[in-house]
Short mmCIF file of C-alpha atoms in Angstrom, two decimals:
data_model
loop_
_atom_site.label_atom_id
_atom_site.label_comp_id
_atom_site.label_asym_id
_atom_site.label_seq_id
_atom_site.Cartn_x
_atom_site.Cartn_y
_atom_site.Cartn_z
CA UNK D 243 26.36 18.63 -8.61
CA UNK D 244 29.68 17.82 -9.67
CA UNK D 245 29.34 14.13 -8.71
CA UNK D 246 27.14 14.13 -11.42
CA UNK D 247 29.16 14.37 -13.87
CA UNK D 248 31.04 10.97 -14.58
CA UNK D 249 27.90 10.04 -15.78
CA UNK D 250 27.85 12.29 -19.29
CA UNK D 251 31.74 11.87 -19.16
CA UNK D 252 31.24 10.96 -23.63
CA UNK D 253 31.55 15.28 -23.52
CA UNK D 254 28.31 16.08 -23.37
CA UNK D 255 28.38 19.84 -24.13
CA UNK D 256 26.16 22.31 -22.05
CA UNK D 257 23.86 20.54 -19.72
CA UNK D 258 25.59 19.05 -17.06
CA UNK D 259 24.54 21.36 -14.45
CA UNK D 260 21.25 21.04 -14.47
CA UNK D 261 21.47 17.11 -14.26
CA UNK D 262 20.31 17.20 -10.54
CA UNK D 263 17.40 19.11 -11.23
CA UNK D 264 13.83 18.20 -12.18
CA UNK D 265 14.40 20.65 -15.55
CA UNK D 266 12.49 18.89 -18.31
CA UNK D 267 15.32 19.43 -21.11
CA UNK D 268 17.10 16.17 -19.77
CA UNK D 269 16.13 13.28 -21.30
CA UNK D 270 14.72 11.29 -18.97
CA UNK D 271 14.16 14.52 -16.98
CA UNK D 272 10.30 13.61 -15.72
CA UNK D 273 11.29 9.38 -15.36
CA UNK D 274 14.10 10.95 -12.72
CA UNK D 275 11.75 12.85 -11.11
CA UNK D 276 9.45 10.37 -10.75
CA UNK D 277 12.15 7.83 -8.86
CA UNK D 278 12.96 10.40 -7.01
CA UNK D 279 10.07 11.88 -5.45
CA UNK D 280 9.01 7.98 -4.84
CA UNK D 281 11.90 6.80 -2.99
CA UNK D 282 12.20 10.20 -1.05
CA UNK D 283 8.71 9.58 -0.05
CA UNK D 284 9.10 6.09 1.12
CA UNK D 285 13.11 6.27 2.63
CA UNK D 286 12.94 6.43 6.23
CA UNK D 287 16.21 8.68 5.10
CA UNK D 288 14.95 10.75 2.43
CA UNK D 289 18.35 13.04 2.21
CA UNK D 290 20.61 10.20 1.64
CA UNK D 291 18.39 9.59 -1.33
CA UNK D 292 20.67 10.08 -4.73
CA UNK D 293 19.26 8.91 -8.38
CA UNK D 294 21.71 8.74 -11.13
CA UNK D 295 21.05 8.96 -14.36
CA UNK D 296 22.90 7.02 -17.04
CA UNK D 297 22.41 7.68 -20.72
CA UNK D 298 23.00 3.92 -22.40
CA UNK D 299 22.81 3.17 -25.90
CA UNK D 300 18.88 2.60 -26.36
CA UNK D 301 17.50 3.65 -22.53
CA UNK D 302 18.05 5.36 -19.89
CA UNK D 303 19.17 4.13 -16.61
CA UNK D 304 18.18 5.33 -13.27
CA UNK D 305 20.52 4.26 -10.58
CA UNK D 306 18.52 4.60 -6.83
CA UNK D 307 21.27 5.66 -4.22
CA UNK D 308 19.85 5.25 -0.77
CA UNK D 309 21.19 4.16 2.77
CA UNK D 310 21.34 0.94 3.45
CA UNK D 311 18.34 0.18 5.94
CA UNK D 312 16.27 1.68 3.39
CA UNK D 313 17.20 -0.94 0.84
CA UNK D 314 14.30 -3.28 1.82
CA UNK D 315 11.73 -0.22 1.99
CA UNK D 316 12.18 0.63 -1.37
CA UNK D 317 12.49 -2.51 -2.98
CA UNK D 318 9.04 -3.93 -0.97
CA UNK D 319 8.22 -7.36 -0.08
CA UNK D 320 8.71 -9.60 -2.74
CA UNK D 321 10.02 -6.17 -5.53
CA UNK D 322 6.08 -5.24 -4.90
CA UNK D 323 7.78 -1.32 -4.52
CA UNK D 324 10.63 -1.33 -7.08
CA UNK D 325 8.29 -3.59 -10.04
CA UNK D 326 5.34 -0.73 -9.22
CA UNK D 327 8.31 2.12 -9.22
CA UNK D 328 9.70 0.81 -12.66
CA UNK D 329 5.94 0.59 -14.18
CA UNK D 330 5.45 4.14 -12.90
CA UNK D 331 8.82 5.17 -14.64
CA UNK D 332 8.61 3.42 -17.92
CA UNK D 333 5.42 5.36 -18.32
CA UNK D 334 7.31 8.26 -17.58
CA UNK D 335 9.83 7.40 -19.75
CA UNK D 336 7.31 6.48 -22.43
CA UNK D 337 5.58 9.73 -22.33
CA UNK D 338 9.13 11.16 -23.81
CA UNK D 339 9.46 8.30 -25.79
CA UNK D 340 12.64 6.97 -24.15
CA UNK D 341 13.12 3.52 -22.56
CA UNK D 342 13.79 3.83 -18.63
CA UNK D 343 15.08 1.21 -16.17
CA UNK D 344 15.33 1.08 -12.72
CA UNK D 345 17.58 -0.29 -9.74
CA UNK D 346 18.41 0.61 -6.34
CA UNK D 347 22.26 0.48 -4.79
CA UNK D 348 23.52 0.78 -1.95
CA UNK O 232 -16.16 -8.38 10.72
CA UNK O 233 -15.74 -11.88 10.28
CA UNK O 234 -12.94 -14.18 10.85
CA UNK O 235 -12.37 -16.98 8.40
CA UNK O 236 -9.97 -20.00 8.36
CA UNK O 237 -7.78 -20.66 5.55
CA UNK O 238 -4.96 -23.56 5.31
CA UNK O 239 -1.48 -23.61 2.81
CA UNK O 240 1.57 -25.43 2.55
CA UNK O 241 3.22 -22.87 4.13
CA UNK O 242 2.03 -19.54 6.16
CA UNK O 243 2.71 -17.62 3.43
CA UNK O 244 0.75 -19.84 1.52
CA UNK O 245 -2.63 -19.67 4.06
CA UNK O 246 -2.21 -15.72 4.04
CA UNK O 247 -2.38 -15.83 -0.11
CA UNK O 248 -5.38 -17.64 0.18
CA UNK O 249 -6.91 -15.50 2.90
CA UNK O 250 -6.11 -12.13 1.10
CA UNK O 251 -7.98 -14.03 -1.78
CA UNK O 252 -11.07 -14.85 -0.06
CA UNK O 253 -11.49 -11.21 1.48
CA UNK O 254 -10.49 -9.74 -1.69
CA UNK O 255 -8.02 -7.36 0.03
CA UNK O 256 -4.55 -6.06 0.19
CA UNK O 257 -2.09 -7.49 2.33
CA UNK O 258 -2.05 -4.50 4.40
CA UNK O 259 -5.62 -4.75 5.34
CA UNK O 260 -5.45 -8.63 6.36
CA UNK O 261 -5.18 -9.24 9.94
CA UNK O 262 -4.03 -12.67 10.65
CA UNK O 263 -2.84 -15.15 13.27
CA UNK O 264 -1.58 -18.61 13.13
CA UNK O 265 -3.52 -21.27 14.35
CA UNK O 266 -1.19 -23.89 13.12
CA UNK O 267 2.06 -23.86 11.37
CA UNK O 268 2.89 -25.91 8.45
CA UNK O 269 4.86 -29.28 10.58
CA UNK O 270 6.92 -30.91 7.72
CA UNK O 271 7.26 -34.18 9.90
CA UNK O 272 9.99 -35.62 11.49
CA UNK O 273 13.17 -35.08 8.76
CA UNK O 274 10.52 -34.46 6.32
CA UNK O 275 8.26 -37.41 6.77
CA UNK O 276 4.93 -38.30 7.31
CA UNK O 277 2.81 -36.10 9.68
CA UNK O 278 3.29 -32.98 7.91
CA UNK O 279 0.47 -30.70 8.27
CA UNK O 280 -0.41 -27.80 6.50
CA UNK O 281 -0.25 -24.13 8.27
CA UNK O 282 -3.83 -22.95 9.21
CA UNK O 283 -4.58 -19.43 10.21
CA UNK O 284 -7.76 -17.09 10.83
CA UNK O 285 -8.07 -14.02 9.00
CA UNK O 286 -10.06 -11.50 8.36
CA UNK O 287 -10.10 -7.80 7.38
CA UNK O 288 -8.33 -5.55 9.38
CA UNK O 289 -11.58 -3.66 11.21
CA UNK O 290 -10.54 0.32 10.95
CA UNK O 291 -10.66 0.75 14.34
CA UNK O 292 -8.19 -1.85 15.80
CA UNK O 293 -4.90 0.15 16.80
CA UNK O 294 -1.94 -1.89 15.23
CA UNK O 295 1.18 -2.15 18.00
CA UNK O 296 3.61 -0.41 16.02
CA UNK O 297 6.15 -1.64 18.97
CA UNK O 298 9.41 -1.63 16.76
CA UNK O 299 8.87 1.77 15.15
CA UNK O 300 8.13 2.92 18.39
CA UNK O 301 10.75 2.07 20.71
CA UNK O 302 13.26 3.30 17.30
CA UNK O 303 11.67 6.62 17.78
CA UNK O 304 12.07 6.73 21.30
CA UNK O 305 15.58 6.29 21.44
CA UNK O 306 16.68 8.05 18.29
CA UNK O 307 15.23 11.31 16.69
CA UNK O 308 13.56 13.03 19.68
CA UNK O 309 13.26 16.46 17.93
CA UNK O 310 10.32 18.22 18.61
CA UNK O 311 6.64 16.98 18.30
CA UNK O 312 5.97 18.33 14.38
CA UNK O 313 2.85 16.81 14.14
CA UNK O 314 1.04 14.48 16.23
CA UNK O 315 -2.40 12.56 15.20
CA UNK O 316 -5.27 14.79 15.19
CA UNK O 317 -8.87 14.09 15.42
CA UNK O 318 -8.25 11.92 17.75
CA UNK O 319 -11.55 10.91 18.61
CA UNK O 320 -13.42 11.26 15.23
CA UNK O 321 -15.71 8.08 15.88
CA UNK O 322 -16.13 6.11 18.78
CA UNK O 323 -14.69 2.86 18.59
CA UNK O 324 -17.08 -0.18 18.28
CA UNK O 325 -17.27 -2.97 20.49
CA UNK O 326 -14.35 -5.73 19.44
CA UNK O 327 -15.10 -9.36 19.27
CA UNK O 328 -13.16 -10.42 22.51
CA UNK O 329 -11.42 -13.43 22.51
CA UNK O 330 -10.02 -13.77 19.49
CA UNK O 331 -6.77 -12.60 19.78
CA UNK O 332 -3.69 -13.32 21.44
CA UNK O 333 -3.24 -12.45 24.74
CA UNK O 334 -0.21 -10.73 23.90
CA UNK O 335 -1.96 -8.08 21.56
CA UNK O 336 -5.04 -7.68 23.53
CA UNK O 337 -3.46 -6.54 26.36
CA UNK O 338 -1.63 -3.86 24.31
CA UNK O 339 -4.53 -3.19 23.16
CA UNK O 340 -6.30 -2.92 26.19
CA UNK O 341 -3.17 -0.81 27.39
CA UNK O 342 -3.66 1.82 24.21
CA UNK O 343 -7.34 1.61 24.48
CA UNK O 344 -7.63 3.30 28.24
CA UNK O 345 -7.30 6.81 27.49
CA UNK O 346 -9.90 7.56 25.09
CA UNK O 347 -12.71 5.02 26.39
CA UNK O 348 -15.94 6.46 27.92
CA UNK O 349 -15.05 5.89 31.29
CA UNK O 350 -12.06 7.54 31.59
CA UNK O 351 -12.28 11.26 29.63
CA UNK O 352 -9.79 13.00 28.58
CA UNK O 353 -7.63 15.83 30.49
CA UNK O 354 -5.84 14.16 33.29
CA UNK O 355 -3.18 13.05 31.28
CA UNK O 356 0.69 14.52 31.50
CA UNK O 357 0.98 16.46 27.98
CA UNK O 358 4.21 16.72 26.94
CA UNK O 359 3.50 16.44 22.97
CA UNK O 360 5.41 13.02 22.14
CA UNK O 361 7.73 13.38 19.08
CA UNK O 362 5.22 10.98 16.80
CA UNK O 363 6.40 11.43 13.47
CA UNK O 364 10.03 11.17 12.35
CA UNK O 365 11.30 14.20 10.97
CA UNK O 366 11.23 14.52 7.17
CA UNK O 367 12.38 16.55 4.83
CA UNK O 368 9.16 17.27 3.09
CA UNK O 369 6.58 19.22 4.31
CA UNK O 370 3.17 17.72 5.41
CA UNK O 371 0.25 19.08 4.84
CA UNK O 372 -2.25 18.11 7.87
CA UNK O 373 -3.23 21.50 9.08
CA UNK O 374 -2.11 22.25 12.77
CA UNK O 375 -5.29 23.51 13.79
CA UNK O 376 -6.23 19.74 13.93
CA UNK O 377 -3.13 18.27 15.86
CA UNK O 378 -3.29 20.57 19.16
CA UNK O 379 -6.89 19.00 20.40
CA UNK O 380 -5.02 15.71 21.11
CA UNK O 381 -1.95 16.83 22.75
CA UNK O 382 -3.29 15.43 25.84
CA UNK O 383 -3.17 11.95 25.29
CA UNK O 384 -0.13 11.02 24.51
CA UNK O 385 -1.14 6.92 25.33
CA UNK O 386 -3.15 6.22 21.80
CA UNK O 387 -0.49 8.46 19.89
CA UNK O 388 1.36 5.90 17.89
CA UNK O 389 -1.85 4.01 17.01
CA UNK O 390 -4.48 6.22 16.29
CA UNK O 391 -6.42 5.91 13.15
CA UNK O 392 -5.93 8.97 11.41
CA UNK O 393 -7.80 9.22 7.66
CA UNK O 394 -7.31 12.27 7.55
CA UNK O 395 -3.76 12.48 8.25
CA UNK O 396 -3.07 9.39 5.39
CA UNK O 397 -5.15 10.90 3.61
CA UNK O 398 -3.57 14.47 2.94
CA UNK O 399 0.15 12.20 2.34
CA UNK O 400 -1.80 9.98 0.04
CA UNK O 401 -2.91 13.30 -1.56
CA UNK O 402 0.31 15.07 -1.22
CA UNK O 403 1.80 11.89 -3.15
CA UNK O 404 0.07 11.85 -5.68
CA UNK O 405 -0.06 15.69 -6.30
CA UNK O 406 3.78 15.11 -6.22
CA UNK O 407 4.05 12.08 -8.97
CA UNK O 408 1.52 14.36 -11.40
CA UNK O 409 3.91 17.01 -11.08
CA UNK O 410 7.42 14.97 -11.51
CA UNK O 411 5.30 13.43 -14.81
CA UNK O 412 4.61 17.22 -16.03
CA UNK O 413 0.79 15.81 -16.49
CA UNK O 414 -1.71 18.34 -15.17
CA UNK O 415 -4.53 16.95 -12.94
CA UNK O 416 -5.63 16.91 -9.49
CA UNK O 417 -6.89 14.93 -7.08
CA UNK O 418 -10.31 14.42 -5.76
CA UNK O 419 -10.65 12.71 -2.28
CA UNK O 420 -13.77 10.72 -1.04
CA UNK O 421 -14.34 8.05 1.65
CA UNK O 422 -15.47 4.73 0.66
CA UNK O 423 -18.15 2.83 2.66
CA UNK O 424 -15.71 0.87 4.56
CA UNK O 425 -14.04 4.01 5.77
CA UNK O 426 -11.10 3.65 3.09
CA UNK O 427 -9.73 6.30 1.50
CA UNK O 428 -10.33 6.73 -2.25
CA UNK O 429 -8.38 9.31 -4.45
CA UNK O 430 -9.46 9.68 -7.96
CA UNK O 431 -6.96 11.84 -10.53
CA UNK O 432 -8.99 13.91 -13.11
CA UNK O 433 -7.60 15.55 -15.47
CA UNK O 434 -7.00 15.24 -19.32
CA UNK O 435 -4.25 12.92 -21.46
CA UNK O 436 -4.50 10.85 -17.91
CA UNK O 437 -4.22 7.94 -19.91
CA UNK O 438 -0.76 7.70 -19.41
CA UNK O 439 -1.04 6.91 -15.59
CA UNK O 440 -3.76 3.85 -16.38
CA UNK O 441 -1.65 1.77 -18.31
CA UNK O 442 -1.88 -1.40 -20.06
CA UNK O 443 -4.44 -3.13 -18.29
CA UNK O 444 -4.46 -0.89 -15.87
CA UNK O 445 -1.07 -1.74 -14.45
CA UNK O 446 0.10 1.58 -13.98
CA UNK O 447 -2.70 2.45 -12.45
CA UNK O 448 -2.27 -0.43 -10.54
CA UNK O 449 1.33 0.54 -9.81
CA UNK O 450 0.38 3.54 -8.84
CA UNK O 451 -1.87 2.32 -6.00
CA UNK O 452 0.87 -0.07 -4.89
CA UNK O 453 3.48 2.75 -4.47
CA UNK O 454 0.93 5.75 -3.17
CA UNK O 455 -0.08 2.76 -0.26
CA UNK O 456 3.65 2.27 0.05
CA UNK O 457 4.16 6.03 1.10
CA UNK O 458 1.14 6.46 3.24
CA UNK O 459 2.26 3.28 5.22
CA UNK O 460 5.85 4.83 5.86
CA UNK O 461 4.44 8.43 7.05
CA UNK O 462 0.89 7.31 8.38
CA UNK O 463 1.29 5.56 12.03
CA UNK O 464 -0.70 2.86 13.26
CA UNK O 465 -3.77 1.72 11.34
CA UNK O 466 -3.97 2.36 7.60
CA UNK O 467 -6.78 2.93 6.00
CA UNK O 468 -8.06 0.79 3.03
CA UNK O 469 -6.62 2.54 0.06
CA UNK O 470 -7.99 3.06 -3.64
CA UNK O 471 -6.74 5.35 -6.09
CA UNK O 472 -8.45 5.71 -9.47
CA UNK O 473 -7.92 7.76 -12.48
CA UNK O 474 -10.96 9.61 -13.89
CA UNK O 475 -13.40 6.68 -12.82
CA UNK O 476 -11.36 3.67 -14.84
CA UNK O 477 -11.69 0.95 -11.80
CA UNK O 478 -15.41 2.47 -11.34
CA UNK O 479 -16.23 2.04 -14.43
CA UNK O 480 -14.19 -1.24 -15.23
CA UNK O 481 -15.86 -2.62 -11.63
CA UNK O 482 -19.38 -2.18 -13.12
CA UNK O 483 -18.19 -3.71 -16.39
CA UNK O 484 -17.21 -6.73 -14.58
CA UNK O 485 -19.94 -7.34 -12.83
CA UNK O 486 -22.24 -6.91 -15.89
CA UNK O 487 -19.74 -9.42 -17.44
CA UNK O 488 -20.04 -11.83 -14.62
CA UNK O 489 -23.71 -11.51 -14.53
CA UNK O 490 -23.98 -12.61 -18.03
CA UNK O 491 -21.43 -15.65 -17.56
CA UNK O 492 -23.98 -16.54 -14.44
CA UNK O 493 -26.89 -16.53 -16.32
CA UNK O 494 -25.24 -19.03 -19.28
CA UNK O 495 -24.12 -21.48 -15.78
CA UNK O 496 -27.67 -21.51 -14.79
CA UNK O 497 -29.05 -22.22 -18.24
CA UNK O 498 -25.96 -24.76 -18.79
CA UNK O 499 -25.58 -26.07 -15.50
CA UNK O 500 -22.27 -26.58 -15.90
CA UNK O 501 -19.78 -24.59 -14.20
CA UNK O 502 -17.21 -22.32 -15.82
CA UNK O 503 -14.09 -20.85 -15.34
CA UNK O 504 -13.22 -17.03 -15.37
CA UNK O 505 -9.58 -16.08 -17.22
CA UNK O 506 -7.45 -15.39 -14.00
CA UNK O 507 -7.83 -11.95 -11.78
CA UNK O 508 -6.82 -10.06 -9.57
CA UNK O 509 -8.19 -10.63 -6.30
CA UNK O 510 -9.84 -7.01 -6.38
CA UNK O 511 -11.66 -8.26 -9.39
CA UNK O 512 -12.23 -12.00 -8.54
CA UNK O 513 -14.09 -10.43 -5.51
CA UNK O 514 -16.38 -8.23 -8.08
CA UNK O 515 -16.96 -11.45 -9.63
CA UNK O 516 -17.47 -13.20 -5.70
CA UNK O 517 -20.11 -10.67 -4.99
CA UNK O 518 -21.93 -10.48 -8.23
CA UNK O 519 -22.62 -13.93 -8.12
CA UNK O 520 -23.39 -14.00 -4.54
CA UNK O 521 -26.27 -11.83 -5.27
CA UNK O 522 -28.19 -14.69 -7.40
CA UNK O 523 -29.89 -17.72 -6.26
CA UNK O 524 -28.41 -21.09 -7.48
CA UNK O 525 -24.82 -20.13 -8.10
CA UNK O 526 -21.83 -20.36 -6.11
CA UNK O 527 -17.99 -19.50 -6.67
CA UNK O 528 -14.98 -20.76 -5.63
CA UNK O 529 -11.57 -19.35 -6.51
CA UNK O 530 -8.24 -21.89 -8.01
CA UNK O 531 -5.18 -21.77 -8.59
CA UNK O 532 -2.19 -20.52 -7.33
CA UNK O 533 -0.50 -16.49 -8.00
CA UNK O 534 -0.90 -15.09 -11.25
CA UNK O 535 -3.19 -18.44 -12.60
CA UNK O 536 -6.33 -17.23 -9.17
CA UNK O 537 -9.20 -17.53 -11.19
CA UNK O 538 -12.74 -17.80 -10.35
CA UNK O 539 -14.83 -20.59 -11.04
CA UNK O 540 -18.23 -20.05 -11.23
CA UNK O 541 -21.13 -22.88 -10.83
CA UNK O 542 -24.16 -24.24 -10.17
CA UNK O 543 -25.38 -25.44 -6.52
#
C-alpha cells in the first residue's frame, strides 16, 4: 500500500496503512468504497482498477485508476456512468458529511 | 411488439425521440435506420432528416454480440466458469419476419437452430465454451443451473438469461449497500414484461433515493451498467426501487395526471406537464390513454421533454 502514501504526504500520523482498505475510520472511507466496487464491477479489467483518495481543503477527491480500454466503460455514453457514479458517491460522501468528487485517469 | 417510425435531425436525434415514445431505456430500444439524415450537397438544399423504426427490444430476440465474441475467442480461453443456464426457460415466440436486416436475421436464424422444436437438443459437440470472461469477483448463479446447457454451445453468447442478470444485478447492489455501511437487502421480482425489478428495503434508505429521486435514479443507471458488462446477450428490462418510492411515486403520477385530464376535458384547452423523464412522461402517456377524448403528445428536446396533454 505504499503507493498510497504520497497522497497524506502533509504527515498524517497513524492511518496510512489502512488507506487501501474499505475500514470506515477514513474519511471518505464508504465514498471509496463505493467507486470502487462500481468501477471493479463494470472494468472489463477489474485488477487494474486503483482509486486514490485525495484529502483537499473542503472535499475529498477520488481519483479512478483504470486501464485504458476501460476508460469509455466507466465513463458511459455521454458521462451517463461517471455523472450516476458521482451521484452515488456524493451520497456516500454526504452520509459522513464530507464533500466527494469523482474522476477517472488513465 | 410494435415497430414505430420516428424522424430527427440526426440519428441520434430519431433514437431520442423513439426511446421517448416507448418510454424506455436506451438499452431496451431496438432500432434500424431507414434513412439517414442527407445534409445536401455542401450543405444545401435536399437535406433530409434521419428516419428510423424502433421499437422495444422483445426479450426473446438474441442480440449478436459479434465483437465481444470473436475478443473472447481469441483472448482469455480459460476454462468455461459459467455458461448460461436455463437455457430453455420459455419457448421463444414467433418473430415478425421481415423486418430486419438481412444481415441480423440470418445470425439470427444461425443462433436460433439449436434450440428450435425441430431440431432437440443432444447431438451437439459439448465442449463447454469459455462464455464469460474471467473476473475477479465471484458470481453467484448456482452451478446446478449451468451444466443442463452444456450441450449447446450455438445459442451460448446470446441466450436470455434473467436469472443469470439477475443474481449480478443482485450481487451489485448487495455490494453498493455494503461499501455505503447502510443495512438492507434486496428483494427480487419479475415485472410483467419479463424485466427484472429489485427493490432495497431496509431502514434510513433514504439516503440511496435522493433528491428527486436522482440517486435512486443513479443507482439504476449504474446497477444496468454492471449487469450489461457481466450479462451476455439480451438484457433484461431493468428497475430497481427503494422500499416502493417509484411504486408509489408511479401511482402518484398517474392520480396527478388524471386530475390534470379531467381540468383539459372541462377546459378544452390543452396543457402542458413540467418536463419528465421519459419513464414518467410514459405514466402520464398511459394514464391518459385510458380516457376517452384526450390525447398526448410529448415536446421538446432533452431535459425540456414534456408532455402535453389535450383535447381530441
Amino acid at each position: 500500500m505504499s503507493e498510497h502514501d504520497e497522497t497524506f504526504d502533509d504527515d498524517d500520523e497513524d492511518f496510512e496503512d489502512e488507506v487501501g482498505g474499505e475500514g470506515n475510520r477514513i474519511v471518505g472511507g464508504n465514498a471509496k468504497a463505493v467507486v470502487e466496487h462500481v468501477t471493479r464491477a463494470i472494468a472489463e479489467e477489474p485488477d487494474a482498477v486503483e482509486v486514490e483518495l485525495v484529502e483537499r481543503r473542503d472535499e475529498v477527491a477520488l481519483l479512478v485508476h483504470a486501464d485504458p480500454t476501460d476508460m469509455g466503460r466507466l465513463i458511459g455514453k455521454r458521462g451517463r456512468v461517471i455523472q450516476a457514479l458521482r451521484q452515488v458517491t456524493r451520497a456516500a460522501g454526504a452520509a459522513e458529511g464530507i464533500k466527494v468528487s469523482v474522476d477517472v485517469i488513465e | 411488439m410494435e415497430w414505430i417510425e420516428v424522424t430527427g435531425r440526426t440519428v441520434e436525434a430519431a433514437k431520442e425521440r423513439a426511446l421517448d415514445e416507448l418510454g424506455v431505456h436506451e438499452s431496451e430500444l431496438e432500432f434500424e435506420l431507414v434513412d439517414d439524415a442527407r445534409s445536401g450537397f455542401l450543405g444545401r438544399i435536399g437535406r433530409t432528416d434521419a428516419r428510423i423504426r424502433a421499437r422495444i427490444k422483445p426479450l426473446s430476440r438474441e442480440k449478436p454480440a459479434d465483437k465481444r465474441r470473436r475478443r473472447r475467442h481469441e483472448g482469455k480461453g480459460e476454462g468455461g466458469e459459467s455458461s448460461g443456464g436455463s437455457r430453455n426457460r420459455k419457448p421463444r415466440p414467433a418473430r415478425s419476419s421481415g423486418e430486419k436486416s438481412p444481415a441480423a436475421g440470418a445470425a439470427r436464424a444461425a443462433a436460433r437452430t439449436p434450440d428450435s422444436p425441430d431440431a432437440p437438443d443432444g447431438g451437439a459437440p459439448s465442449a463447454p465454451k469459455p462464455r464469460s470472461r474471467s473476473r475477479s469477483r465471484s458470481r453467484r448463479p448456482a452451478a446446478d443451473r449451468v451444466q443442463e446447457s452444456t450441450n449447446e454451445e450455438q445459442t451460448m453468447d446470446t441466450e436470455v438469461n434473467l436469472d443469470e442478470q439477475e443474481a449480478v444485478a443482485v450481487e451489485f447492489v448487495q455490494g453498493l449497500l455494503d461499501a455505503l455501511g447502510a443495512g438492507g437487502s434486496v428483494r427480487t421480482s419479475r415485472t410483467d414484461d419479463d424485466g427484472i425489478a429489485l427493490d432495497i428495503v431496509g431502514d434510513g434508505l433514504g439516503l440511496l433515493v435522493g433528491p428527486k429521486g436522482a440517486t435512486l435514479a443513479a443507482l439504476e443507471e449504474l446497477t444496468r451498467a454492471a449487469v450489461q458488462h457481466a450479462a451476455e446477450g439480451q438484457r433484461a428490462r431493468l428497475h430497481v426501487d427503494v422500499g416502493g418510492y417509484r411504486q408509489r411515486r408511479r401511482e402518484a403520477l398517474a392520480e396527478f395526471t388524471r386530475g390534470v385530464a379531467s381540468e383539459v376535458l372541462a377546459a378544452g384547452e390543452p396543457r402542458s406537464l413540467e418536463p419528465m423523464s421519459a419513464a414518467d412522461r410514459k405514466v402520464v402517456h398511459d394514464t391518459v390513454a385510458e380516457i376517452d377524448g384526450l390525447a398526448t403528445v410529448s415536446e421538446g428536446e432533452d431535459a425540456r421533454r414534456h408532455v402535453v396533454v389535450r383535447p381530441v
